[in-house]
Short mmCIF file of C-alpha atoms and ligand atoms in Angstrom, two decimals:
data_model
loop_
_atom_site.label_atom_id
_atom_site.label_comp_id
_atom_site.label_asym_id
_atom_site.label_seq_id
_atom_site.Cartn_x
_atom_site.Cartn_y
_atom_site.Cartn_z
CA MET A 909 113.44 -15.77 -174.39
CA ALA A 910 113.90 -15.40 -178.09
CA CYS A 911 117.54 -14.32 -178.08
CA GLY A 912 118.53 -17.38 -176.03
CA LEU A 913 117.63 -19.90 -178.74
CA THR A 914 119.97 -21.34 -181.36
CA ASP A 915 119.11 -22.04 -185.00
CA ALA A 916 118.57 -25.71 -184.07
CA ASP A 917 116.18 -24.70 -181.27
CA TRP A 918 114.14 -22.60 -183.71
CA ILE A 919 114.04 -25.34 -186.30
CA ALA A 920 112.70 -27.74 -183.66
CA TRP A 921 110.11 -25.22 -182.46
CA LEU A 922 108.97 -24.51 -186.01
CA ALA A 923 108.77 -28.20 -186.89
CA GLU A 924 106.30 -28.72 -184.06
CA ARG A 925 104.04 -26.19 -185.76
CA GLY A 926 104.49 -27.67 -189.21
CA GLU A 927 106.46 -24.63 -190.33
CA PRO A 928 109.36 -24.98 -192.77
CA LYS A 929 112.98 -24.87 -191.67
CA PHE A 930 113.84 -21.68 -193.53
CA ARG A 931 111.66 -19.68 -191.17
CA ALA A 932 114.34 -20.15 -188.52
CA LYS A 933 116.72 -18.03 -190.58
CA GLN A 934 114.01 -15.40 -191.02
CA ILE A 935 113.35 -15.21 -187.28
CA LEU A 936 117.05 -15.09 -186.44
CA ASP A 937 117.51 -12.30 -188.97
CA TRP A 938 114.84 -10.19 -187.32
CA ILE A 939 116.31 -10.79 -183.86
CA PHE A 940 120.03 -10.46 -184.51
CA LYS A 941 120.48 -8.55 -187.77
CA LYS A 942 117.53 -6.18 -187.90
CA ARG A 943 117.16 -6.10 -184.11
CA VAL A 944 113.42 -5.50 -184.10
CA SER A 945 111.76 -4.82 -180.77
CA ASN A 946 108.57 -6.82 -181.30
CA PHE A 947 107.40 -9.92 -183.14
CA GLU A 948 104.71 -7.92 -184.96
CA SER A 949 107.44 -6.29 -187.05
CA MET A 950 108.52 -9.65 -188.49
CA SER A 951 106.68 -8.90 -191.71
CA ASN A 952 107.67 -11.97 -193.71
CA LEU A 953 106.04 -14.30 -191.16
CA SER A 954 102.34 -15.14 -191.14
CA PRO A 955 100.13 -13.36 -188.61
CA GLU A 956 99.51 -16.72 -186.87
CA LEU A 957 103.20 -17.36 -186.47
CA ARG A 958 103.82 -13.85 -185.18
CA GLU A 959 101.04 -14.35 -182.66
CA ALA A 960 102.48 -17.67 -181.50
CA LEU A 961 105.88 -16.05 -181.06
CA THR A 962 104.38 -13.15 -179.11
CA ASP A 963 102.53 -15.60 -176.85
CA GLN A 964 105.50 -17.77 -176.09
CA PHE A 965 108.58 -15.57 -176.11
CA THR A 966 109.90 -12.22 -175.06
CA LEU A 967 112.31 -10.33 -177.25
CA ALA A 968 113.95 -8.22 -174.57
CA PRO A 969 114.32 -10.05 -171.25
CA LEU A 970 116.09 -7.08 -169.69
CA THR A 971 114.83 -3.60 -168.88
CA HIS A 972 117.32 -0.82 -168.83
CA VAL A 973 117.15 0.82 -165.42
CA ARG A 974 120.10 3.15 -165.35
CA LEU A 975 123.30 4.09 -167.10
CA ASN A 976 126.23 5.48 -165.12
CA GLY A 977 128.87 7.33 -167.05
CA SER A 978 132.43 7.68 -165.88
CA THR A 979 135.12 10.23 -166.38
CA ASP A 980 137.15 7.78 -168.46
CA THR A 981 133.95 6.94 -170.37
CA THR A 982 133.53 3.49 -168.84
CA ARG A 983 129.78 3.06 -168.67
CA LYS A 984 127.85 0.85 -166.29
CA PHE A 985 124.39 -0.44 -167.17
CA LEU A 986 121.94 -1.60 -164.57
CA PHE A 987 119.39 -4.05 -166.01
CA ARG A 988 116.26 -5.46 -164.43
CA LEU A 989 115.38 -9.11 -165.10
CA GLU A 990 111.85 -9.61 -166.33
CA ASP A 991 110.67 -12.53 -164.21
CA ASP A 992 111.81 -11.67 -160.70
CA GLY A 993 112.73 -8.01 -161.03
CA ARG A 994 116.30 -8.58 -159.84
CA LEU A 995 119.13 -6.38 -161.04
CA ILE A 996 122.31 -7.18 -162.91
CA GLU A 997 125.15 -5.01 -164.06
CA THR A 998 127.02 -4.84 -167.34
CA VAL A 999 130.04 -2.64 -167.97
CA LEU A 1000 131.20 -1.11 -171.23
CA ILE A 1001 134.92 -0.31 -171.34
CA PRO A 1002 136.58 1.54 -174.18
CA ALA A 1003 139.94 -0.25 -174.11
CA SER A 1004 142.99 1.63 -175.18
CA ARG A 1005 145.15 -1.45 -175.47
CA ALA A 1006 144.70 -5.18 -175.74
CA LEU A 1007 143.98 -6.66 -172.33
CA TYR A 1008 143.23 -10.27 -173.22
CA GLY A 1009 145.09 -10.66 -176.45
CA GLY A 1010 142.48 -9.20 -178.75
CA ARG A 1011 143.26 -6.24 -180.96
CA SER A 1012 143.59 -2.91 -179.19
CA ASP A 1013 141.13 -0.03 -179.33
CA ARG A 1014 138.25 -2.33 -178.82
CA LEU A 1015 134.97 -1.70 -177.19
CA THR A 1016 134.90 -4.28 -174.43
CA LEU A 1017 131.71 -5.39 -172.72
CA CYS A 1018 131.93 -7.05 -169.33
CA VAL A 1019 128.85 -9.22 -168.81
CA SER A 1020 127.36 -10.92 -165.76
CA SER A 1021 126.64 -14.64 -165.77
CA GLN A 1022 124.76 -15.01 -162.49
CA VAL A 1023 122.75 -12.90 -160.07
CA GLY A 1024 125.17 -12.69 -157.16
CA CYS A 1025 127.86 -15.28 -156.66
CA ALA A 1026 128.28 -18.33 -154.42
CA PHE A 1027 132.07 -18.53 -154.35
CA ASP A 1028 132.75 -16.10 -151.55
CA CYS A 1029 136.14 -14.73 -152.64
CA LYS A 1030 137.09 -12.64 -149.64
CA PHE A 1031 138.04 -9.52 -151.60
CA CYS A 1032 135.11 -9.38 -154.02
CA ALA A 1033 131.91 -7.33 -153.81
CA SER A 1034 129.81 -9.60 -156.00
CA GLY A 1035 129.40 -12.33 -153.41
CA LEU A 1036 128.58 -10.01 -150.53
CA ALA A 1037 124.85 -10.47 -150.86
CA GLY A 1038 125.11 -14.17 -151.69
CA PHE A 1039 123.89 -16.08 -154.70
CA THR A 1040 120.42 -15.86 -156.21
CA ARG A 1041 120.33 -17.66 -159.54
CA ASN A 1042 121.96 -18.39 -162.86
CA LEU A 1043 121.26 -16.10 -165.77
CA THR A 1044 119.66 -17.77 -168.76
CA ALA A 1045 121.41 -17.82 -172.12
CA GLY A 1046 118.91 -15.20 -173.29
CA GLU A 1047 119.76 -12.91 -170.40
CA ILE A 1048 123.47 -13.23 -171.13
CA VAL A 1049 123.06 -12.54 -174.87
CA SER A 1050 120.61 -9.75 -174.17
CA GLN A 1051 123.24 -7.79 -172.24
CA VAL A 1052 125.17 -7.47 -175.50
CA LEU A 1053 122.10 -6.56 -177.57
CA MET A 1054 121.00 -3.98 -174.99
CA ALA A 1055 124.42 -2.36 -174.72
CA GLU A 1056 124.66 -2.14 -178.49
CA ALA A 1057 121.17 -0.69 -178.76
CA GLU A 1058 121.85 1.89 -176.06
CA THR A 1059 125.17 3.06 -177.47
CA GLY A 1060 124.63 2.51 -181.17
CA GLU A 1061 128.04 0.83 -181.28
CA ARG A 1062 129.07 -2.75 -181.91
CA VAL A 1063 130.80 -4.52 -179.07
CA ASN A 1064 133.92 -6.20 -180.37
CA ASN A 1065 135.34 -7.73 -177.24
CA LEU A 1066 133.42 -9.60 -174.59
CA VAL A 1067 134.60 -10.64 -171.15
CA PHE A 1068 132.63 -12.82 -168.76
CA MET A 1069 133.94 -10.88 -165.79
CA GLY A 1070 130.84 -9.27 -164.41
CA MET A 1071 128.84 -10.65 -161.56
CA GLY A 1072 128.90 -14.41 -160.99
CA GLU A 1073 130.98 -17.45 -161.78
CA PRO A 1074 130.42 -18.29 -165.45
CA LEU A 1075 131.59 -21.88 -165.13
CA ALA A 1076 129.03 -22.57 -162.40
CA ASN A 1077 126.47 -21.82 -165.13
CA LEU A 1078 128.13 -23.88 -167.83
CA ASN A 1079 125.13 -24.94 -169.92
CA ASN A 1080 123.70 -21.45 -170.28
CA LEU A 1081 127.19 -20.04 -170.79
CA THR A 1082 127.99 -22.37 -173.67
CA GLN A 1083 124.58 -21.78 -175.24
CA ALA A 1084 125.18 -18.01 -175.03
CA ILE A 1085 128.69 -18.32 -176.48
CA GLN A 1086 127.31 -20.30 -179.40
CA ILE A 1087 124.67 -17.64 -180.11
CA LEU A 1088 127.15 -14.78 -179.73
CA ASN A 1089 129.64 -16.44 -182.04
CA ALA A 1090 127.29 -17.72 -184.75
CA GLU A 1091 126.94 -16.26 -188.23
CA TRP A 1092 123.16 -16.26 -187.75
CA GLY A 1093 123.65 -14.66 -184.30
CA VAL A 1094 125.77 -11.82 -183.01
CA THR A 1095 128.87 -12.77 -185.09
CA LEU A 1096 131.33 -11.97 -182.34
CA GLY A 1097 134.67 -13.65 -183.02
CA ALA A 1098 135.55 -16.54 -180.72
CA ARG A 1099 138.89 -14.91 -179.97
CA GLN A 1100 137.05 -11.79 -178.92
CA MET A 1101 135.42 -13.66 -176.02
CA THR A 1102 137.15 -14.34 -172.72
CA VAL A 1103 135.67 -16.52 -169.99
CA SER A 1104 137.07 -15.75 -166.56
CA THR A 1105 136.84 -18.28 -163.76
CA SER A 1106 137.81 -18.58 -160.13
CA GLY A 1107 139.13 -22.01 -161.08
CA LEU A 1108 136.43 -24.67 -161.35
CA ALA A 1109 138.78 -27.34 -162.69
CA PRO A 1110 136.26 -29.93 -163.95
CA MET A 1111 134.25 -27.23 -165.71
CA ILE A 1112 137.39 -25.88 -167.38
CA GLU A 1113 137.94 -29.35 -168.78
CA LYS A 1114 134.35 -29.48 -170.03
CA LEU A 1115 134.57 -26.02 -171.57
CA SER A 1116 137.76 -26.99 -173.38
CA ASP A 1117 135.66 -29.43 -175.41
CA ILE A 1118 133.50 -26.84 -177.13
CA PRO A 1119 134.65 -26.30 -180.71
CA ILE A 1120 134.93 -22.53 -180.34
CA GLN A 1121 138.34 -20.91 -179.82
CA ILE A 1122 137.39 -18.71 -176.89
CA ARG A 1123 139.97 -17.35 -174.49
CA LEU A 1124 140.33 -18.35 -170.86
CA ALA A 1125 141.33 -16.17 -167.93
CA ILE A 1126 142.01 -17.60 -164.49
CA SER A 1127 141.50 -15.54 -161.37
CA LEU A 1128 144.63 -16.78 -159.67
CA HIS A 1129 145.37 -14.13 -157.02
CA GLY A 1130 147.72 -16.42 -155.14
CA ALA A 1131 150.61 -18.50 -156.47
CA THR A 1132 150.77 -20.94 -153.56
CA ASP A 1133 147.93 -22.90 -151.95
CA ASP A 1134 148.32 -21.25 -148.55
CA VAL A 1135 147.98 -17.72 -149.91
CA ARG A 1136 145.25 -18.57 -152.43
CA SER A 1137 143.15 -20.52 -149.91
CA GLN A 1138 143.21 -17.54 -147.57
CA ILE A 1139 141.33 -15.37 -150.02
CA MET A 1140 139.58 -17.85 -152.33
CA PRO A 1141 137.65 -20.66 -150.60
CA VAL A 1142 137.29 -22.40 -153.99
CA ASN A 1143 140.97 -23.31 -153.67
CA GLU A 1144 140.05 -25.77 -150.90
CA ARG A 1145 137.91 -27.63 -153.41
CA TYR A 1146 140.25 -27.39 -156.41
CA ASN A 1147 143.77 -26.67 -155.27
CA LEU A 1148 146.50 -25.37 -157.55
CA GLN A 1149 147.64 -28.81 -158.56
CA ARG A 1150 144.12 -29.80 -159.60
CA LEU A 1151 143.57 -26.45 -161.31
CA PHE A 1152 146.78 -26.75 -163.31
CA GLU A 1153 145.86 -30.26 -164.44
CA ALA A 1154 142.78 -28.70 -166.02
CA LEU A 1155 144.80 -25.84 -167.49
CA ASN A 1156 147.20 -28.26 -169.13
CA ILE A 1157 144.24 -30.00 -170.74
CA TRP A 1158 142.98 -26.61 -171.95
CA ASN A 1159 146.38 -25.85 -173.42
CA GLU A 1160 146.41 -29.10 -175.33
CA LYS A 1161 143.06 -28.36 -176.92
CA LYS A 1162 143.13 -24.60 -177.47
CA LYS A 1163 145.59 -22.42 -179.29
CA GLN A 1164 145.16 -19.25 -177.24
CA LYS A 1165 147.41 -18.51 -174.30
CA ILE A 1166 145.73 -18.59 -170.91
CA THR A 1167 145.71 -15.34 -168.94
CA PHE A 1168 146.23 -15.21 -165.18
CA GLU A 1169 144.40 -12.42 -163.43
CA TYR A 1170 146.33 -11.45 -160.35
CA ILE A 1171 144.94 -8.75 -158.07
CA LEU A 1172 147.61 -7.16 -155.92
CA ILE A 1173 146.34 -6.90 -152.35
CA LYS A 1174 148.51 -5.16 -149.81
CA GLY A 1175 150.24 -7.51 -147.40
CA VAL A 1176 148.33 -10.55 -148.66
CA ASN A 1177 149.71 -11.66 -152.02
CA ASP A 1178 152.06 -8.87 -153.06
CA GLY A 1179 155.32 -10.30 -151.66
CA LEU A 1180 158.28 -11.22 -153.82
CA ASP A 1181 157.89 -14.89 -152.84
CA GLN A 1182 154.51 -14.84 -154.59
CA ALA A 1183 155.98 -12.99 -157.55
CA LYS A 1184 158.55 -15.75 -157.93
CA ALA A 1185 156.03 -18.57 -157.54
CA LEU A 1186 153.74 -16.83 -160.04
CA THR A 1187 156.64 -16.50 -162.49
CA HIS A 1188 157.29 -20.20 -162.21
CA ARG A 1189 153.62 -21.07 -162.81
CA ALA A 1190 153.20 -18.68 -165.73
CA LEU A 1191 156.33 -19.88 -167.49
CA GLY A 1192 155.40 -23.53 -166.92
CA LEU A 1193 152.09 -23.03 -168.63
CA GLY A 1194 153.03 -20.36 -171.16
CA ALA A 1195 150.44 -18.07 -169.58
CA LYS A 1196 150.23 -14.29 -169.65
CA VAL A 1197 149.74 -12.33 -166.44
CA ASN A 1198 147.47 -9.34 -165.87
CA LEU A 1199 148.35 -7.65 -162.61
CA ILE A 1200 145.49 -5.57 -161.26
CA PRO A 1201 145.89 -3.23 -158.29
CA TYR A 1202 143.06 -4.13 -155.93
CA ASN A 1203 139.95 -1.98 -156.22
CA THR A 1204 138.70 -1.09 -152.79
CA VAL A 1205 135.22 -2.29 -151.91
CA ASP A 1206 132.97 -0.57 -149.37
CA GLY A 1207 132.72 -2.76 -146.31
CA LEU A 1208 135.90 -4.76 -146.99
CA GLU A 1209 139.21 -3.93 -145.39
CA TRP A 1210 141.56 -4.93 -148.21
CA GLU A 1211 143.84 -2.30 -149.77
CA ARG A 1212 146.03 -2.00 -152.81
CA PRO A 1213 149.81 -1.87 -152.37
CA THR A 1214 151.80 1.25 -153.24
CA GLU A 1215 152.77 1.80 -156.86
CA ASP A 1216 156.33 1.04 -155.94
CA VAL A 1217 155.36 -2.42 -154.67
CA GLN A 1218 153.22 -2.99 -157.77
CA GLU A 1219 156.10 -2.09 -160.08
CA LYS A 1220 158.56 -4.31 -158.22
CA PHE A 1221 156.16 -7.24 -158.46
CA LEU A 1222 155.80 -6.63 -162.19
CA ASP A 1223 159.58 -6.40 -162.61
CA VAL A 1224 160.11 -9.87 -161.16
CA LEU A 1225 157.77 -11.32 -163.77
CA VAL A 1226 159.01 -9.32 -166.73
CA ASN A 1227 162.68 -9.86 -165.92
CA ALA A 1228 162.09 -13.60 -165.85
CA GLY A 1229 160.52 -13.45 -169.32
CA VAL A 1230 156.84 -13.60 -168.39
CA GLN A 1231 154.47 -11.68 -170.65
CA ALA A 1232 152.93 -9.48 -167.95
CA THR A 1233 151.09 -6.18 -167.69
CA LEU A 1234 150.08 -3.98 -164.81
CA ARG A 1235 146.56 -2.82 -165.46
CA ARG A 1236 145.37 0.62 -164.53
CA GLU A 1237 141.76 0.05 -163.70
CA LYS A 1238 139.00 1.93 -165.44
CA GLY A 1239 135.65 2.77 -163.94
CA HIS A 1240 136.77 2.96 -160.32
CA ASP A 1241 134.80 6.17 -159.83
CA ILE A 1242 131.48 4.57 -160.76
CA ASP A 1243 132.05 1.26 -158.95
CA ALA A 1244 132.30 -0.43 -162.31
CA ALA A 1245 135.83 -1.74 -161.96
CA CYS A 1246 136.53 -5.45 -161.72
CA GLY A 1247 134.96 -7.09 -158.73
CA GLN A 1248 132.92 -4.06 -157.79
CA LEU A 1249 129.67 -5.16 -159.33
CA ARG A 1250 127.22 -6.09 -156.66
CA LEU A 1251 123.56 -6.48 -155.97
CA ARG A 1252 122.42 -3.07 -155.02
CA GLU A 1253 120.24 -0.26 -156.13
CA GLU A 1254 120.63 3.41 -155.55
CA THR A 1255 117.60 5.05 -154.04
CA ALA A 1256 116.94 8.59 -152.90
CA GLU A 1257 117.97 7.42 -149.43
CA GLY A 1258 121.30 6.09 -150.64
CA ILE A 1259 122.49 2.71 -151.79
CA ILE A 1260 120.60 -0.34 -150.60
CA GLU A 1261 121.71 -3.92 -150.93
CA VAL A 1262 119.29 -6.09 -152.85
CA ALA A 1263 119.09 -9.21 -150.75
CA PRO A 1264 119.04 -12.63 -152.37
CA VAL A 1265 116.00 -14.87 -151.96
N1 SAH B 1863 133.90 -15.39 -161.12
C1 SAH B 1863 134.75 -15.11 -162.23
C2 SAH B 1863 134.40 -13.86 -163.02
C3 SAH B 1863 133.97 -12.61 -162.26
S1 SAH B 1863 135.16 -11.68 -161.38
C4 SAH B 1863 136.19 -15.06 -161.78
O1 SAH B 1863 136.43 -15.22 -160.61
O2 SAH B 1863 137.07 -14.92 -162.62
C5 SAH B 1863 136.12 -10.79 -162.52
C6 SAH B 1863 137.50 -10.50 -161.97
O3 SAH B 1863 137.48 -9.44 -161.00
C7 SAH B 1863 138.13 -11.68 -161.25
O4 SAH B 1863 139.45 -11.82 -161.66
C8 SAH B 1863 138.03 -11.25 -159.81
O5 SAH B 1863 138.92 -11.94 -159.01
C9 SAH B 1863 138.32 -9.79 -159.92
N2 SAH B 1863 138.02 -9.00 -158.74
C10 SAH B 1863 137.12 -9.26 -157.78
N3 SAH B 1863 137.12 -8.29 -156.84
C11 SAH B 1863 138.05 -7.39 -157.23
C12 SAH B 1863 138.49 -6.15 -156.71
N4 SAH B 1863 137.95 -5.65 -155.62
N5 SAH B 1863 139.47 -5.49 -157.36
C13 SAH B 1863 139.99 -5.99 -158.51
N6 SAH B 1863 139.58 -7.13 -159.07
C14 SAH B 1863 138.63 -7.83 -158.44
#
């Protein structure tokens, strides 16, 4: 997959063929700057080299299957993967204000990192059909290229909040981030990229070592172990103490504030005791909090609390000096809101789940 290779990868590939180093820059230019759709168009390369590229690589590993619009202009792409025909979803959100600390009025793209998800958060649609496989770096980068090609606009904010757990796919994730960030690549600012995780503590520590100033969001959803473990099985593996050890390490290495994602679920984590515990944790770490009223998922019984309860929860945080926002979700009407991406395909007969292998 051509868009999943770095400049160093190209230089190595070219060296094997006795081609000079500078060809790497030429190839990268065609892929990321000129965005050609076939290797034949790479007119400054020899016919032999173009043929070798055509034989060994694909330029577009994703096929656009469908685009769903939304009344608030959130758009959901459905892409088919080339090797096994499975589907992934990518969501384009025209943000009206800064959600993760980037500048406001940005075009945010929410990308998937895996097909399905293995972490089984009880409230989330993505894990309902289980886990199939990691996306390659090329498939991650390609979501950005495809969305830009389809809309004719440049994405200027990227969140790894689509389907899957990005930190369970760490190697491909870091390769993709490098390509997205690079001058020879997509040139997306490091601060314009946010990785969201359910809390894989050791992987957070590993990710903190990459020399790119990306942002980190933690899907917290519970401020005490008993509440969090109820809805996020991953908390049994890495409890809050272990998670916060990793977050402290992140804070030492990175300059950006961490964001806590906190979905408000009626009767589960929306009590004032949780608001207080969350306040304590956010202040201790200097983290920001994004409160998100739960988006209902077909087949799951969870509900969002009333607006009154949401506001009261927010007040506890804000009054204690926490930088917190209550997010009004976009894309609810097209199932493109957070946590609503799942493996399924609409057919004439209705929506069918696409079962994992
Ligand atoms: N696995 C990663 C990234 C994907 S989920 C993570 O856990 O962070 C992106 C965000 O959507 C997470 O914060 C997740 O907890 C949240 N989410 C999942 N289901 C949701 C729902 N039904 N309503 C609102 N947010 C949800």
